[in-house]
């Protein structure tokens, strides 16, 4: 991972940031993309008009469209995208991330973070022990969180339901998931401040290059005037540590950019299309 460069990154939602190789591949297949979505729309309308339902008719351009997605996924493995991590951090944690980066989730990391906030006087030891003992990372969340860092390929506004609790409660889901009310819930609301980390993320450090390629294809399709696709940001799962030089910015509650996230910041972001 040491040879990865993050000097040139793209936004999966902004066609104008796509490099020449990506744009050439997409431009060369623009008629296929138009034909696929025209046929998809026709099949949808015909099926909606049917009173007797059978197996859905195949899109005659589907095979070529899937092959294009696969080629894009392969290209994206060699690219860096701008990604977003929604969380709640203390000032000490922010400084640590700037100096040493971020580590994939583990029980050791949970224990280390809890010990750090105890050391800062932000949490009593017995509450730390209770939070560790009740962490769903011991069982239900372990498979989906172990050795991973979850990010989004698209910024979300701070009041979005998908990120609101990540910003409101310290510790992330591995600490706060089961504490939706009560004393520990209120305690977690007092630790740190809401933060959004803006990261230049090499997709070689993730498991989601294909998903990022689907986003690229969706937004190029919107540029062509096609309707369809999703256009929302893929979840991106980093399976390597995030190095400090990959951290572009840390947006904290009260910063103008934090308050304007996905509603004016970053520039040219227009939200989900399609």
mmCIF file of C-alpha atoms in Angstrom:
data_model
loop_
_atom_site.group_PDB
_atom_site.id
_atom_site.type_symbol
_atom_site.label_atom_id
_atom_site.label_comp_id
_atom_site.label_asym_id
_atom_site.label_seq_id
_atom_site.Cartn_x
_atom_site.Cartn_y
_atom_site.Cartn_z
ATOM 1 C CA UNK A 1 0.000 0.000 0.000
ATOM 2 C CA UNK A 2 2.953 2.373 0.432
ATOM 3 C CA UNK A 3 3.215 3.094 -3.293
ATOM 4 C CA UNK A 4 -0.341 4.415 -3.652
ATOM 5 C CA UNK A 5 -0.516 8.031 -4.751
ATOM 6 C CA UNK A 6 -3.480 10.156 -3.724
ATOM 7 C CA UNK A 7 -2.500 13.272 -5.644
ATOM 8 C CA UNK A 8 -5.188 12.733 -8.288
ATOM 9 C CA UNK A 9 -8.637 11.792 -7.030
ATOM 10 C CA UNK A 10 -12.055 11.811 -8.631
ATOM 11 C CA UNK A 11 -15.588 12.284 -7.367
ATOM 12 C CA UNK A 12 -17.799 9.426 -8.515
ATOM 13 C CA UNK A 13 -20.683 11.911 -8.752
ATOM 14 C CA UNK A 14 -18.853 14.540 -10.866
ATOM 15 C CA UNK A 15 -18.167 13.588 -14.493
ATOM 16 C CA UNK A 16 -15.909 16.619 -14.876
ATOM 17 C CA UNK A 17 -13.392 15.036 -12.471
ATOM 18 C CA UNK A 18 -13.125 11.767 -14.443
ATOM 19 C CA UNK A 19 -9.720 11.266 -16.031
ATOM 20 C CA UNK A 20 -9.135 10.799 -19.759
ATOM 21 C CA UNK A 21 -9.084 6.995 -19.678
ATOM 22 C CA UNK A 22 -12.430 6.814 -17.877
ATOM 23 C CA UNK A 23 -14.042 9.443 -20.103
ATOM 24 C CA UNK A 24 -12.797 7.744 -23.272
ATOM 25 C CA UNK A 25 -14.261 4.395 -22.234
ATOM 26 C CA UNK A 26 -17.578 6.004 -21.328
ATOM 27 C CA UNK A 27 -17.720 8.188 -24.436
ATOM 28 C CA UNK A 28 -16.966 5.185 -26.644
ATOM 29 C CA UNK A 29 -19.948 3.376 -25.089
ATOM 30 C CA UNK A 30 -22.363 6.314 -24.888
ATOM 31 C CA UNK A 31 -24.729 4.822 -27.473
ATOM 32 C CA UNK A 32 -24.804 1.509 -25.614
ATOM 33 C CA UNK A 33 -25.651 3.369 -22.394
ATOM 34 C CA UNK A 34 -28.464 5.310 -24.081
ATOM 35 C CA UNK A 35 -29.808 2.148 -25.720
ATOM 36 C CA UNK A 36 -29.717 0.203 -22.461
ATOM 37 C CA UNK A 37 -31.716 2.802 -20.552
ATOM 38 C CA UNK A 38 -34.183 3.370 -23.408
ATOM 39 C CA UNK A 39 -34.845 -0.366 -23.523
ATOM 40 C CA UNK A 40 -35.039 -0.558 -19.723
ATOM 41 C CA UNK A 41 -37.658 2.187 -19.715
ATOM 42 C CA UNK A 42 -39.664 0.509 -22.497
ATOM 43 C CA UNK A 43 -39.657 -2.842 -20.713
ATOM 44 C CA UNK A 44 -40.710 -1.205 -17.458
ATOM 45 C CA UNK A 45 -43.646 0.623 -19.058
ATOM 46 C CA UNK A 46 -44.807 -2.506 -20.891
ATOM 47 C CA UNK A 47 -44.630 -4.588 -17.744
ATOM 48 C CA UNK A 48 -46.557 -1.981 -15.748
ATOM 49 C CA UNK A 49 -49.302 -2.115 -18.395
ATOM 50 C CA UNK A 50 -49.610 -5.903 -18.255
ATOM 51 C CA UNK A 51 -52.427 -7.518 -16.336
ATOM 52 C CA UNK A 52 -50.872 -10.988 -16.511
ATOM 53 C CA UNK A 53 -47.334 -11.160 -15.175
ATOM 54 C CA UNK A 54 -44.734 -13.604 -16.383
ATOM 55 C CA UNK A 55 -40.965 -13.674 -16.169
ATOM 56 C CA UNK A 56 -39.540 -10.219 -16.971
ATOM 57 C CA UNK A 57 -38.242 -9.800 -20.498
ATOM 58 C CA UNK A 58 -34.468 -9.401 -20.751
ATOM 59 C CA UNK A 59 -32.940 -6.130 -21.840
ATOM 60 C CA UNK A 60 -31.232 -6.979 -25.142
ATOM 61 C CA UNK A 61 -28.390 -4.618 -24.222
ATOM 62 C CA UNK A 62 -27.998 -6.074 -20.724
ATOM 63 C CA UNK A 63 -25.033 -8.325 -21.418
ATOM 64 C CA UNK A 64 -22.966 -5.588 -23.050
ATOM 65 C CA UNK A 65 -23.933 -3.164 -20.269
ATOM 66 C CA UNK A 66 -22.783 -5.608 -17.572
ATOM 67 C CA UNK A 67 -19.478 -6.097 -19.382
ATOM 68 C CA UNK A 68 -19.016 -2.334 -19.443
ATOM 69 C CA UNK A 69 -19.620 -2.196 -15.683
ATOM 70 C CA UNK A 70 -17.042 -4.918 -15.170
ATOM 71 C CA UNK A 71 -14.460 -2.993 -17.222
ATOM 72 C CA UNK A 72 -15.181 0.133 -15.202
ATOM 73 C CA UNK A 73 -14.774 -1.814 -11.958
ATOM 74 C CA UNK A 74 -11.356 -2.961 -13.127
ATOM 75 C CA UNK A 75 -10.309 0.577 -14.001
ATOM 76 C CA UNK A 76 -11.540 1.920 -10.673
ATOM 77 C CA UNK A 77 -9.262 -0.466 -8.758
ATOM 78 C CA UNK A 78 -6.365 1.757 -9.893
ATOM 79 C CA UNK A 79 -8.031 5.022 -8.945
ATOM 80 C CA UNK A 80 -8.487 7.211 -5.906
ATOM 81 C CA UNK A 81 -11.869 8.712 -5.040
ATOM 82 C CA UNK A 82 -12.909 11.355 -2.559
ATOM 83 C CA UNK A 83 -14.730 9.574 0.266
ATOM 84 C CA UNK A 84 -16.469 10.666 3.467
ATOM 85 C CA UNK A 85 -16.481 9.281 7.003
ATOM 86 C CA UNK A 86 -19.175 10.492 9.420
ATOM 87 C CA UNK A 87 -18.331 10.202 13.082
ATOM 88 C CA UNK A 88 -17.953 11.934 16.447
ATOM 89 C CA UNK A 89 -14.450 12.565 17.791
ATOM 90 C CA UNK A 90 -12.665 14.328 20.619
ATOM 91 C CA UNK A 91 -9.984 16.922 19.862
ATOM 92 C CA UNK A 92 -7.342 14.401 20.924
ATOM 93 C CA UNK A 93 -8.735 11.831 18.496
ATOM 94 C CA UNK A 94 -8.686 14.346 15.651
ATOM 95 C CA UNK A 95 -5.052 15.157 16.380
ATOM 96 C CA UNK A 96 -4.191 11.448 16.485
ATOM 97 C CA UNK A 97 -5.849 10.872 13.106
ATOM 98 C CA UNK A 98 -3.953 13.778 11.584
ATOM 99 C CA UNK A 99 -0.684 12.333 12.874
ATOM 100 C CA UNK A 100 -1.221 8.585 12.502
ATOM 101 C CA UNK A 101 -4.294 8.051 10.322
ATOM 102 C CA UNK A 102 -7.169 5.649 11.010
ATOM 103 C CA UNK A 103 -7.111 1.960 11.851
ATOM 104 C CA UNK A 104 -9.689 -0.669 10.809
ATOM 105 C CA UNK A 105 -12.103 -1.590 13.576
ATOM 106 C CA UNK A 106 -11.189 -4.199 16.179
ATOM 107 C CA UNK A 107 -11.949 -4.953 19.807
ATOM 108 C CA UNK A 108 -8.466 -3.695 20.694
ATOM 109 C CA UNK A 109 -9.238 -0.369 18.995
ATOM 110 C CA UNK A 110 -12.551 -0.052 20.864
ATOM 111 C CA UNK A 111 -10.757 -0.704 24.147
ATOM 112 C CA UNK A 112 -8.022 1.789 23.271
ATOM 113 C CA UNK A 113 -10.532 4.533 22.408
ATOM 114 C CA UNK A 114 -12.481 3.954 25.607
ATOM 115 C CA UNK A 115 -9.301 4.079 27.695
ATOM 116 C CA UNK A 116 -8.295 7.340 25.989
ATOM 117 C CA UNK A 117 -11.537 9.148 26.849
ATOM 118 C CA UNK A 118 -11.295 7.826 30.414
ATOM 119 C CA UNK A 119 -7.806 9.293 30.539
ATOM 120 C CA UNK A 120 -9.150 12.636 29.338
ATOM 121 C CA UNK A 121 -11.701 12.634 32.147
ATOM 122 C CA UNK A 122 -14.629 12.425 29.698
ATOM 123 C CA UNK A 123 -15.822 9.020 30.885
ATOM 124 C CA UNK A 124 -15.751 7.129 34.171
ATOM 125 C CA UNK A 125 -13.953 3.803 34.191
ATOM 126 C CA UNK A 126 -17.050 1.811 35.186
ATOM 127 C CA UNK A 127 -18.989 3.345 32.280
ATOM 128 C CA UNK A 128 -16.116 2.479 29.956
ATOM 129 C CA UNK A 129 -16.255 -1.118 31.145
ATOM 130 C CA UNK A 130 -20.025 -1.231 30.652
ATOM 131 C CA UNK A 131 -19.749 0.145 27.112
ATOM 132 C CA UNK A 132 -17.049 -2.361 26.223
ATOM 133 C CA UNK A 133 -18.991 -5.279 27.696
ATOM 134 C CA UNK A 134 -22.176 -4.335 25.795
ATOM 135 C CA UNK A 135 -20.463 -3.593 22.478
ATOM 136 C CA UNK A 136 -22.263 -5.457 19.680
ATOM 137 C CA UNK A 137 -18.831 -5.904 18.129
ATOM 138 C CA UNK A 138 -18.495 -8.938 20.392
ATOM 139 C CA UNK A 139 -21.139 -10.701 18.313
ATOM 140 C CA UNK A 140 -23.674 -9.229 15.894
ATOM 141 C CA UNK A 141 -21.543 -6.488 14.313
ATOM 142 C CA UNK A 142 -18.232 -8.321 14.212
ATOM 143 C CA UNK A 143 -18.685 -9.842 10.746
ATOM 144 C CA UNK A 144 -19.577 -6.518 9.130
ATOM 145 C CA UNK A 145 -17.162 -4.274 11.045
ATOM 146 C CA UNK A 146 -14.067 -6.321 11.884
ATOM 147 C CA UNK A 147 -10.896 -5.102 10.110
ATOM 148 C CA UNK A 148 -12.927 -2.518 8.182
ATOM 149 C CA UNK A 149 -13.468 1.229 8.012
ATOM 150 C CA UNK A 150 -16.817 2.266 6.531
ATOM 151 C CA UNK A 151 -17.054 5.369 4.363
ATOM 152 C CA UNK A 152 -19.367 6.810 1.716
ATOM 153 C CA UNK A 153 -18.534 7.735 -1.868
ATOM 154 C CA UNK A 154 -21.040 10.591 -1.669
ATOM 155 C CA UNK A 155 -21.331 13.333 0.960
ATOM 156 C CA UNK A 156 -24.566 13.452 2.923
ATOM 157 C CA UNK A 157 -26.190 16.411 4.686
ATOM 158 C CA UNK A 158 -25.771 16.345 8.446
ATOM 159 C CA UNK A 159 -29.496 15.779 9.044
ATOM 160 C CA UNK A 160 -29.642 12.724 6.790
ATOM 161 C CA UNK A 161 -31.126 9.785 8.664
ATOM 162 C CA UNK A 162 -28.268 7.529 7.591
ATOM 163 C CA UNK A 163 -25.579 9.609 9.301
ATOM 164 C CA UNK A 164 -27.402 11.522 12.047
ATOM 165 C CA UNK A 165 -26.725 9.042 14.854
ATOM 166 C CA UNK A 166 -23.111 8.568 13.742
ATOM 167 C CA UNK A 167 -22.641 12.296 14.338
ATOM 168 C CA UNK A 168 -24.694 12.455 17.533
ATOM 169 C CA UNK A 169 -23.186 9.545 19.480
ATOM 170 C CA UNK A 170 -19.501 9.006 20.236
ATOM 171 C CA UNK A 171 -17.881 5.638 19.562
ATOM 172 C CA UNK A 172 -19.561 4.623 16.323
ATOM 173 C CA UNK A 173 -21.983 1.733 15.990
ATOM 174 C CA UNK A 174 -19.506 -0.671 17.578
ATOM 175 C CA UNK A 175 -19.984 1.211 20.857
ATOM 176 C CA UNK A 176 -23.313 2.994 20.579
ATOM 177 C CA UNK A 177 -25.466 0.612 18.523
ATOM 178 C CA UNK A 178 -27.595 -0.749 21.387
ATOM 179 C CA UNK A 179 -27.706 2.481 23.394
ATOM 180 C CA UNK A 180 -30.675 4.233 21.805
ATOM 181 C CA UNK A 181 -31.936 5.653 25.089
ATOM 182 C CA UNK A 182 -31.039 5.827 28.739
ATOM 183 C CA UNK A 183 -28.092 7.161 30.708
ATOM 184 C CA UNK A 184 -25.315 5.740 28.526
ATOM 185 C CA UNK A 185 -27.015 7.113 25.426
ATOM 186 C CA UNK A 186 -27.053 10.592 26.940
ATOM 187 C CA UNK A 187 -23.442 10.190 28.066
ATOM 188 C CA UNK A 188 -22.269 9.290 24.560
ATOM 189 C CA UNK A 189 -23.890 12.502 23.303
ATOM 190 C CA UNK A 190 -21.576 14.575 25.495
ATOM 191 C CA UNK A 191 -18.249 13.147 24.287
ATOM 192 C CA UNK A 192 -16.441 14.873 21.420
ATOM 193 C CA UNK A 193 -17.977 16.813 18.548
ATOM 194 C CA UNK A 194 -19.598 15.725 15.266
ATOM 195 C CA UNK A 195 -16.992 15.404 12.505
ATOM 196 C CA UNK A 196 -16.904 14.568 8.806
ATOM 197 C CA UNK A 197 -13.585 13.310 7.486
ATOM 198 C CA UNK A 198 -12.902 14.071 3.826
ATOM 199 C CA UNK A 199 -10.518 11.443 2.501
ATOM 200 C CA UNK A 200 -8.639 10.744 -0.730
ATOM 201 C CA UNK A 201 -9.191 6.992 -0.718
ATOM 202 C CA UNK A 202 -7.331 4.639 -3.084
ATOM 203 C CA UNK A 203 -9.841 1.997 -4.116
ATOM 204 C CA UNK A 204 -7.036 -0.586 -4.029
ATOM 205 C CA UNK A 205 -7.337 -0.282 -0.233
ATOM 206 C CA UNK A 206 -11.043 -1.195 -0.354
ATOM 207 C CA UNK A 207 -13.428 -3.950 -1.388
ATOM 208 C CA UNK A 208 -15.753 -1.695 -3.376
ATOM 209 C CA UNK A 209 -14.112 -0.694 -6.666
ATOM 210 C CA UNK A 210 -16.990 -2.287 -8.625
ATOM 211 C CA UNK A 211 -19.580 -0.293 -6.649
ATOM 212 C CA UNK A 212 -17.634 2.908 -7.290
ATOM 213 C CA UNK A 213 -17.618 2.002 -10.991
ATOM 214 C CA UNK A 214 -21.400 1.634 -10.903
ATOM 215 C CA UNK A 215 -21.654 5.142 -9.422
ATOM 216 C CA UNK A 216 -19.403 6.506 -12.165
ATOM 217 C CA UNK A 217 -21.594 4.866 -14.806
ATOM 218 C CA UNK A 218 -24.815 6.125 -13.222
ATOM 219 C CA UNK A 219 -23.653 9.723 -13.160
ATOM 220 C CA UNK A 220 -22.287 9.587 -16.685
ATOM 221 C CA UNK A 221 -25.696 8.227 -17.728
ATOM 222 C CA UNK A 222 -27.398 11.207 -16.077
ATOM 223 C CA UNK A 223 -25.072 13.504 -18.032
ATOM 224 C CA UNK A 224 -26.367 11.848 -21.230
ATOM 225 C CA UNK A 225 -29.945 12.559 -20.139
ATOM 226 C CA UNK A 226 -30.787 8.950 -19.310
ATOM 227 C CA UNK A 227 -33.217 8.179 -16.527
ATOM 228 C CA UNK A 228 -32.558 5.208 -14.335
ATOM 229 C CA UNK A 229 -29.789 4.056 -12.076
ATOM 230 C CA UNK A 230 -29.556 5.067 -8.491
ATOM 231 C CA UNK A 231 -26.976 7.835 -8.263
ATOM 232 C CA UNK A 232 -26.563 7.581 -4.519
ATOM 233 C CA UNK A 233 -23.132 7.028 -3.053
ATOM 234 C CA UNK A 234 -21.857 3.514 -2.602
ATOM 235 C CA UNK A 235 -20.728 2.374 0.817
ATOM 236 C CA UNK A 236 -16.953 2.055 0.602
ATOM 237 C CA UNK A 237 -15.180 -0.404 2.887
ATOM 238 C CA UNK A 238 -11.500 0.239 3.534
ATOM 239 C CA UNK A 239 -9.661 -2.911 4.589
ATOM 240 C CA UNK A 240 -6.304 -1.199 5.070
ATOM 241 C CA UNK A 241 -5.365 1.581 7.504
ATOM 242 C CA UNK A 242 -6.130 5.069 6.217
ATOM 243 C CA UNK A 243 -2.841 6.930 6.137
ATOM 244 C CA UNK A 244 -2.624 10.473 7.499
ATOM 245 C CA UNK A 245 -1.681 11.873 4.080
ATOM 246 C CA UNK A 246 -4.988 10.553 2.730
ATOM 247 C CA UNK A 247 -6.927 12.836 5.093
ATOM 248 C CA UNK A 248 -7.851 15.910 3.053
ATOM 249 C CA UNK A 249 -9.895 17.769 5.681
ATOM 250 C CA UNK A 250 -11.618 17.299 9.014
ATOM 251 C CA UNK A 251 -14.944 19.173 9.108
ATOM 252 C CA UNK A 252 -16.151 19.828 12.657
ATOM 253 C CA UNK A 253 -19.531 20.963 13.945
ATOM 254 C CA UNK A 254 -19.608 24.738 13.730
ATOM 255 C CA UNK A 255 -17.413 24.916 10.631
ATOM 256 C CA UNK A 256 -19.229 26.507 7.670
ATOM 257 C CA UNK A 257 -18.294 23.523 5.501
ATOM 258 C CA UNK A 258 -19.710 21.085 8.069
ATOM 259 C CA UNK A 259 -23.044 22.893 8.228
ATOM 260 C CA UNK A 260 -23.175 23.140 4.408
ATOM 261 C CA UNK A 261 -22.202 19.523 3.743
ATOM 262 C CA UNK A 262 -23.979 18.234 0.620
ATOM 263 C CA UNK A 263 -25.825 21.585 0.424
ATOM 264 C CA UNK A 264 -23.182 23.841 -1.064
ATOM 265 C CA UNK A 265 -20.110 21.921 0.007
ATOM 266 C CA UNK A 266 -18.371 20.425 -1.872
ATOM 267 C CA UNK A 267 -18.768 22.636 -4.921
ATOM 268 C CA UNK A 268 -20.724 21.190 -7.849
ATOM 269 C CA UNK A 269 -22.316 18.489 -5.692
ATOM 270 C CA UNK A 270 -25.990 18.359 -6.641
ATOM 271 C CA UNK A 271 -27.205 15.321 -4.703
ATOM 272 C CA UNK A 272 -28.818 12.137 -5.894
ATOM 273 C CA UNK A 273 -30.110 12.126 -9.447
ATOM 274 C CA UNK A 274 -32.216 9.704 -11.430
#
